[in-house]
Coordinates of C-alpha atoms in Angstrom, one line a residue:
M5 CA 4.7 -13.4 8.4
S6 CA 6.5 -14.3 11.4
R7 CA 4.6 -14.6 14.8
I8 CA 6.4 -12.4 17.4
D9 CA 7.0 -13.4 20.9
Y10 CA 5.5 -10.4 22.8
S11 CA 7.0 -11.7 26.2
V12 CA 10.3 -9.8 25.2
W13 CA 8.3 -6.6 25.5
D14 CA 6.6 -7.4 28.8
H15 CA 8.7 -4.9 31.1
I16 CA 7.5 -2.0 28.5
E17 CA 4.4 -0.4 30.2
V18 CA 2.7 0.4 26.9
S19 CA -0.9 0.3 28.0
D20 CA -3.3 0.8 30.7
D21 CA -6.0 -1.6 29.2
E22 CA -4.1 -4.4 28.3
D23 CA -5.2 -6.9 31.3
D24 CA -8.7 -8.5 31.7
T25 CA -10.8 -7.2 34.5
H26 CA -13.5 -8.9 36.5
P27 CA -17.1 -8.3 34.9
N28 CA -18.3 -6.3 38.3
I29 CA -15.5 -3.9 37.9
D30 CA -15.8 -0.6 36.2
T31 CA -13.1 -1.4 33.5
P32 CA -12.9 2.3 32.2
S33 CA -12.6 3.9 35.5
L34 CA -9.9 1.3 36.5
F35 CA -7.9 2.1 33.3
R36 CA -8.1 6.0 33.8
W37 CA -7.0 5.4 37.5
R38 CA -4.1 3.4 36.6
H39 CA -3.1 6.0 34.0
Q40 CA -3.3 8.6 36.3
A41 CA -1.4 6.8 39.0
R42 CA 1.4 6.2 36.5
V43 CA 1.5 10.0 35.5
E44 CA 1.4 10.9 39.4
R45 CA 4.2 8.7 39.8
M46 CA 6.2 10.0 37.1
E47 CA 5.5 13.5 37.8
E48 CA 6.6 13.0 41.5
F49 CA 9.9 11.4 40.2
E50 CA 10.4 14.4 37.8
K51 CA 9.9 16.9 40.8
K52 CA 12.3 15.0 42.9
G53 CA 14.8 15.3 40.3
E54 CA 14.2 19.1 39.9
D55 CA 14.3 19.6 43.8
M56 CA 17.9 17.9 43.9
K57 CA 19.1 19.8 40.8
K58 CA 18.1 23.1 42.7
S59 CA 19.6 21.9 45.9
L60 CA 22.8 21.1 43.9
I61 CA 22.9 24.3 42.1
E62 CA 22.3 26.5 45.6
C63 CA 24.9 24.3 47.0
R64 CA 27.7 25.1 44.5
R65 CA 26.7 29.1 44.8
R66 CA 27.1 29.1 48.6
L67 CA 30.5 27.0 48.0
K68 CA 31.6 29.8 45.6
E69 CA 30.8 32.4 48.1
A70 CA 32.7 30.5 50.9
Q71 CA 35.8 29.8 48.6
K72 CA 35.9 33.6 47.7
K73 CA 35.5 34.5 51.6
V74 CA 38.4 32.1 52.4
Q75 CA 40.8 33.7 49.7
E76 CA 39.8 37.2 51.0
M77 CA 40.4 36.3 54.7
S78 CA 43.9 34.5 53.7
T79 CA 45.6 38.0 53.6
S80 CA 44.8 38.9 57.2
T81 CA 47.1 38.4 60.2
T82 CA 45.1 39.6 63.0
D83 CA 43.7 36.9 65.6
D84 CA 40.0 37.7 64.9
A85 CA 40.8 37.2 61.2
K86 CA 42.5 34.0 61.7
A87 CA 39.6 32.8 63.7
E88 CA 37.1 34.0 61.0
L89 CA 39.5 32.3 58.4
S90 CA 39.2 29.1 60.3
K91 CA 35.1 29.1 60.4
A92 CA 35.2 30.2 56.8
Q93 CA 37.7 27.0 55.8
A94 CA 35.4 24.6 57.8
E95 CA 32.2 25.9 56.0
E96 CA 34.0 25.5 52.8
K97 CA 35.0 21.8 53.6
K98 CA 31.3 21.2 54.9
L99 CA 30.1 22.5 51.6
K100 CA 32.3 20.5 49.4
K101 CA 31.2 17.5 51.4
E102 CA 27.6 18.6 50.5
E103 CA 28.2 19.1 47.0
R104 CA 29.5 15.7 46.4
E105 CA 26.5 14.2 48.3
W106 CA 24.1 16.1 45.9
E107 CA 26.0 14.9 43.0
K108 CA 25.9 11.3 44.1
K109 CA 22.2 11.4 44.4
M110 CA 21.6 13.0 41.2
E111 CA 23.6 10.2 39.6
E112 CA 21.4 7.5 41.4
H113 CA 18.6 9.6 40.2
T114 CA 19.7 9.3 36.6
R115 CA 20.5 5.6 36.8
E116 CA 17.0 4.8 38.5
E117 CA 15.5 6.8 35.4
K118 CA 17.1 4.7 32.8
K119 CA 15.9 1.7 34.7
M120 CA 12.2 2.8 34.2
P121 CA 9.8 0.9 32.1
W122 CA 8.7 2.6 29.0
N123 CA 5.1 3.7 28.4
V124 CA 3.0 5.5 26.3
D125 CA 3.6 8.8 27.9
T126 CA 7.5 8.5 27.7
L127 CA 8.3 6.3 24.5
S128 CA 6.3 8.3 22.0
K129 CA 7.8 11.7 23.1
D130 CA 10.2 13.2 20.5
G131 CA 13.6 13.3 22.6
F132 CA 17.0 12.5 21.2
S133 CA 15.9 12.5 17.4
K134 CA 13.7 14.3 15.1
S135 CA 11.1 11.7 14.6
I136 CA 7.6 12.7 15.3
V137 CA 5.4 9.9 16.8
N138 CA 2.1 10.4 15.0
V139 CA -0.9 8.4 16.0
K140 CA -1.9 6.5 13.0
P141 CA -5.6 7.3 11.6
E142 CA -8.0 4.8 11.3
T143 CA -8.0 3.4 7.8
V144 CA -10.1 1.1 5.9
E145 CA -9.1 -2.6 5.7
E146 CA -7.4 -3.3 2.5
S147 CA -8.5 -6.1 0.2
E148 CA -6.0 -8.9 -0.5
E149 CA -5.8 -7.6 -4.2
E150 CA -4.9 -4.2 -3.2
K151 CA -2.4 -5.5 -0.5
E152 CA -0.8 -7.6 -3.3
Q153 CA -0.5 -4.7 -5.8
K154 CA 0.8 -2.5 -3.1
H155 CA 3.5 -5.0 -2.2
K156 CA 4.4 -5.7 -5.9
T157 CA 4.6 -1.6 -6.6
F158 CA 6.8 -0.9 -3.4
V159 CA 9.0 -4.0 -4.2
E160 CA 9.5 -2.8 -7.9
K161 CA 10.4 0.6 -6.5
Y162 CA 12.8 -0.4 -3.6
E163 CA 14.0 -3.6 -4.3
K164 CA 17.7 -2.6 -4.3
Q165 CA 17.3 -0.8 -0.8
I166 CA 15.4 -3.6 0.7
K167 CA 18.0 -6.2 -0.1
H168 CA 21.1 -3.8 1.1
F169 CA 19.2 -3.7 4.3
G170 CA 18.8 -7.3 4.6
M171 CA 22.7 -7.5 4.4
L172 CA 23.6 -5.3 7.1
R173 CA 24.9 -6.9 10.2
R174 CA 25.6 -4.0 12.8
W175 CA 23.0 -2.3 14.9
D176 CA 24.2 1.3 14.2
D177 CA 24.6 0.6 10.7
S178 CA 20.8 -0.7 10.3
Q179 CA 19.7 2.4 12.3
K180 CA 21.8 4.9 10.4
Y181 CA 20.3 3.2 7.0
L182 CA 16.7 3.4 8.1
S183 CA 17.3 7.0 9.2
D184 CA 18.2 7.8 5.6
N185 CA 15.6 5.4 4.2
P186 CA 12.6 5.8 6.6
Y187 CA 10.1 4.6 4.0
L188 CA 11.6 1.1 4.4
V189 CA 10.2 0.9 7.7
C190 CA 6.8 -0.9 6.6
E191 CA 5.1 -4.4 6.5
E192 CA 6.2 -4.5 2.5
T193 CA 10.0 -4.5 3.5
A194 CA 9.4 -7.1 6.3
N195 CA 7.2 -9.4 3.7
Y196 CA 10.0 -9.4 1.1
L197 CA 12.8 -10.0 3.7
V198 CA 10.9 -13.0 4.5
I199 CA 10.3 -14.3 0.8
M200 CA 14.3 -13.5 0.3
C201 CA 15.0 -15.9 3.1
I202 CA 13.0 -18.7 1.7
D203 CA 14.6 -18.3 -1.6
L204 CA 18.1 -18.4 -0.2
E205 CA 17.5 -21.5 1.7
V206 CA 16.0 -23.2 -1.6
E207 CA 19.0 -22.3 -3.3
E208 CA 21.0 -23.7 -0.4
K209 CA 22.8 -20.2 0.6
H210 CA 22.4 -21.1 4.3
A211 CA 24.6 -18.7 5.8
L212 CA 23.2 -15.7 3.6
M213 CA 19.8 -16.9 4.6
E214 CA 20.7 -16.5 8.4
Q215 CA 22.0 -12.9 8.0
V216 CA 18.6 -11.9 6.2
A217 CA 16.8 -13.6 8.7
H218 CA 18.4 -11.2 11.4
Q219 CA 17.5 -8.3 9.8
T220 CA 13.9 -9.7 9.1
I221 CA 13.1 -10.1 12.7
V222 CA 14.7 -6.6 13.6
M223 CA 12.1 -5.2 11.0
Q224 CA 9.0 -7.1 12.6
F225 CA 10.0 -6.1 16.2
I226 CA 9.8 -2.7 14.8
L227 CA 6.7 -3.3 13.4
E228 CA 5.3 -5.0 16.4
L229 CA 6.2 -2.2 18.7
A230 CA 4.6 0.3 16.4
K231 CA 1.5 -1.7 16.4
S232 CA 1.7 -2.0 20.1
L233 CA 1.9 1.8 20.6
K234 CA -0.6 2.5 17.8
V235 CA 2.1 4.7 15.9
D236 CA 3.8 4.9 12.7
P237 CA 6.7 2.6 12.8
R238 CA 8.9 5.2 11.0
G239 CA 8.4 7.1 14.5
C240 CA 9.8 4.4 16.8
F241 CA 12.2 2.4 14.9
R242 CA 15.0 4.6 16.6
Q243 CA 13.5 3.5 20.2
F244 CA 13.8 0.1 19.4
F245 CA 17.7 0.2 18.4
A246 CA 18.2 2.4 21.6
K247 CA 16.6 -0.4 23.7
I248 CA 18.2 -3.5 21.7
K249 CA 21.6 -2.0 22.1
T250 CA 21.4 -1.9 25.6
A251 CA 19.8 -4.9 26.5
D252 CA 20.6 -7.2 29.3
Q253 CA 21.7 -10.6 28.4
Q254 CA 18.1 -12.0 29.1
Y255 CA 16.5 -9.7 26.5
Q256 CA 19.0 -10.5 24.1
D257 CA 18.4 -13.9 24.8
A258 CA 14.7 -13.5 23.9
F259 CA 15.6 -11.7 20.5
N260 CA 18.1 -14.7 19.8
D261 CA 15.4 -17.4 20.4
E262 CA 12.7 -15.7 18.2
L263 CA 15.4 -15.3 15.6
E264 CA 16.3 -19.0 15.8
S265 CA 12.6 -20.0 15.9
F266 CA 12.3 -18.1 12.5
K267 CA 14.9 -19.7 10.8
E268 CA 13.3 -23.0 11.6
R269 CA 10.1 -21.9 10.1
V270 CA 12.1 -20.7 6.9
R271 CA 13.9 -24.0 6.6
S272 CA 10.5 -25.7 7.0
R273 CA 8.9 -23.6 4.4
A274 CA 11.7 -24.1 1.9
K275 CA 11.7 -27.9 2.3
I276 CA 7.9 -27.7 1.3
R277 CA 8.5 -25.6 -1.4
I278 CA 11.4 -28.1 -2.7
E279 CA 9.2 -30.9 -2.3
K280 CA 6.2 -29.3 -4.1
A281 CA 8.5 -28.4 -7.1
M282 CA 9.9 -31.9 -7.3
K283 CA 6.2 -33.4 -7.2
E284 CA 5.2 -31.0 -10.1
Y285 CA 8.2 -31.9 -12.0
E286 CA 7.5 -35.4 -11.5
D287 CA 3.9 -34.8 -12.2
E288 CA 4.9 -33.3 -15.8
E289 CA 7.5 -36.0 -16.5
R290 CA 4.7 -38.6 -15.7
Q291 CA 2.4 -36.8 -18.3
K292 CA 5.0 -36.9 -20.7
R293 CA 5.4 -40.7 -20.4
L294 CA 1.5 -41.6 -20.6
G295 CA 0.8 -43.8 -23.1
P296 CA -2.3 -43.8 -25.6
G297 CA -4.5 -45.6 -23.2
G298 CA -3.4 -42.7 -20.4
L299 CA -1.3 -45.2 -18.2
D300 CA 2.2 -44.4 -17.0
P301 CA 4.4 -47.2 -18.4
V302 CA 6.7 -47.0 -15.1
E303 CA 3.7 -47.8 -12.9
V304 CA 2.5 -50.7 -15.4
Y305 CA 5.9 -52.1 -15.7
E306 CA 6.2 -52.3 -11.7
T307 CA 2.7 -54.2 -11.7
L308 CA 4.0 -56.8 -14.0
P309 CA 4.9 -60.4 -12.6
P310 CA 8.9 -60.6 -12.5
E311 CA 9.2 -62.9 -15.3
M312 CA 7.3 -60.2 -17.7
Q313 CA 9.6 -57.6 -16.2
K314 CA 12.5 -59.5 -17.1
C315 CA 11.3 -60.0 -20.8
F316 CA 10.9 -56.2 -21.0
D317 CA 14.4 -55.7 -19.6
E318 CA 15.9 -57.8 -22.3
K319 CA 13.5 -56.9 -25.0
N320 CA 13.2 -60.7 -25.8
I321 CA 10.0 -61.3 -27.5
Q322 CA 10.2 -65.3 -27.6
M323 CA 10.7 -65.0 -23.9
L324 CA 7.8 -62.9 -23.6
Q325 CA 5.5 -65.4 -25.8
D326 CA 6.7 -68.2 -23.6
V327 CA 5.9 -66.6 -20.5
I328 CA 2.3 -65.4 -21.7
S329 CA 1.6 -68.9 -22.9
K330 CA 2.0 -70.4 -19.6
M331 CA -0.2 -67.6 -17.8
D332 CA -3.9 -67.7 -17.8
P333 CA -5.3 -66.3 -20.8
T334 CA -7.5 -63.8 -18.9
E335 CA -4.7 -62.5 -16.6
A336 CA -2.4 -62.6 -19.9
K337 CA -4.9 -60.3 -21.8
T338 CA -5.1 -58.1 -18.7
H339 CA -1.4 -57.4 -18.5
M340 CA -1.0 -56.9 -22.3
K341 CA -3.8 -54.6 -22.4
R342 CA -2.2 -52.5 -19.7
C343 CA 1.2 -52.6 -21.6
I344 CA -0.4 -51.3 -24.8
D345 CA -2.4 -48.5 -23.1
S346 CA 0.8 -47.3 -21.5
G347 CA 2.8 -47.4 -24.5
L348 CA 5.1 -50.2 -23.1
W349 CA 4.2 -52.4 -25.7
V350 CA 3.5 -51.1 -29.4
P351 CA 2.0 -53.8 -31.7
N352 CA 2.3 -53.6 -35.4
S353 CA -1.5 -53.3 -36.0
K354 CA -1.4 -52.6 -39.8
T355 CA -2.2 -54.9 -42.6
E356 CA 0.0 -55.3 -45.7
E357 CA -2.6 -53.0 -47.5
G358 CA -2.1 -50.3 -44.8
D359 CA -5.6 -50.5 -43.3
E360 CA -6.0 -50.9 -39.6
K361 CA -7.4 -53.8 -38.3
E362 CA -9.1 -54.5 -34.8
E363 CA -7.1 -55.7 -32.1
D364 CA -7.9 -58.5 -29.8
V365 CA -5.3 -58.2 -27.3
T366 CA -4.0 -61.6 -27.1
Y367 CA -0.7 -63.2 -26.8
E368 CA -1.0 -63.9 -30.5
E369 CA -0.5 -60.3 -31.1
L370 CA 3.1 -60.4 -30.3
E371 CA 4.1 -61.7 -33.7
Q372 CA 5.2 -58.2 -34.9
P373 CA 5.6 -55.8 -32.1
E374 CA 7.7 -52.8 -31.5
Y375 CA 9.1 -52.1 -27.8
S376 CA 8.6 -48.5 -26.2
E377 CA 11.4 -46.9 -24.4
Y378 CA 10.0 -45.9 -20.8

């Protein structure tokens, strides 16, 4: 599986116990203090927002009363009424200005809230969706055989849906499809998409591989987020899409870097698979070529002297006899023995009565040969 670059999630405050501490520090107490401090900051921020909201409501109530008072006094014509009307109008103007100030403060507070980093106390709350984030119970580690069987069963059941997800392009389409098919948010889907990418690259369907690779990284980011939060991935995939769709350029670049890195690994794996397949094919072909003595005629041919190679190229027995007659007998015997063991040279070893005779591999055996096609 792909290795995710966790740096893209550095600004998400997901845990209080991730950092190493000095041996002399009471680590559990430090972690509790960190969590308590963060919770207090959050409560203070929320209280500030509630206070501003109450002040805005109170301001609007007073403004409504002032406007009603101005409307009532506008019908009077006495000097005292006009003086009161002027004061009421001034109060109305003041309250309108105050209302705009409170509205501006509320907008700034909302913007500040959106910029705040996610953490385990906010990210795992059920907010804008119906997803319930549940802590995954401790489970017994599965064996490799169990994992393989689980993967096989899952793929047999949902292969069509996994492939459909792999072909999606838009964030919204991916989120909607996972919302309709939440069972796809799992390790088995990610594993199948990785294999699918390698298969497509081997088949030289490069553009399609890059498309599926994008969806593979999407799934793996969701799984890594769930792992970091120790929650079921089906409960946090919406948070991932909410974040990625509003990410700044730096965050998007980090996602793209991981995607490019993954595609390079896919190309490398595909190349290895192709080389392995070619080697297996060559080995099979070599096994088919092996002669009666277990030697490869191609390899034997390449070790022959050039003048002997020429004899086999032209299938000229007389030329071969002439070449061997000029060679050292021991060397000639060695070369001819290798040619026979590889099937490159097939002598006629039967007597006229049909009985086989023992062969002494010398140049004299060249009188009744058969050439082997190699």
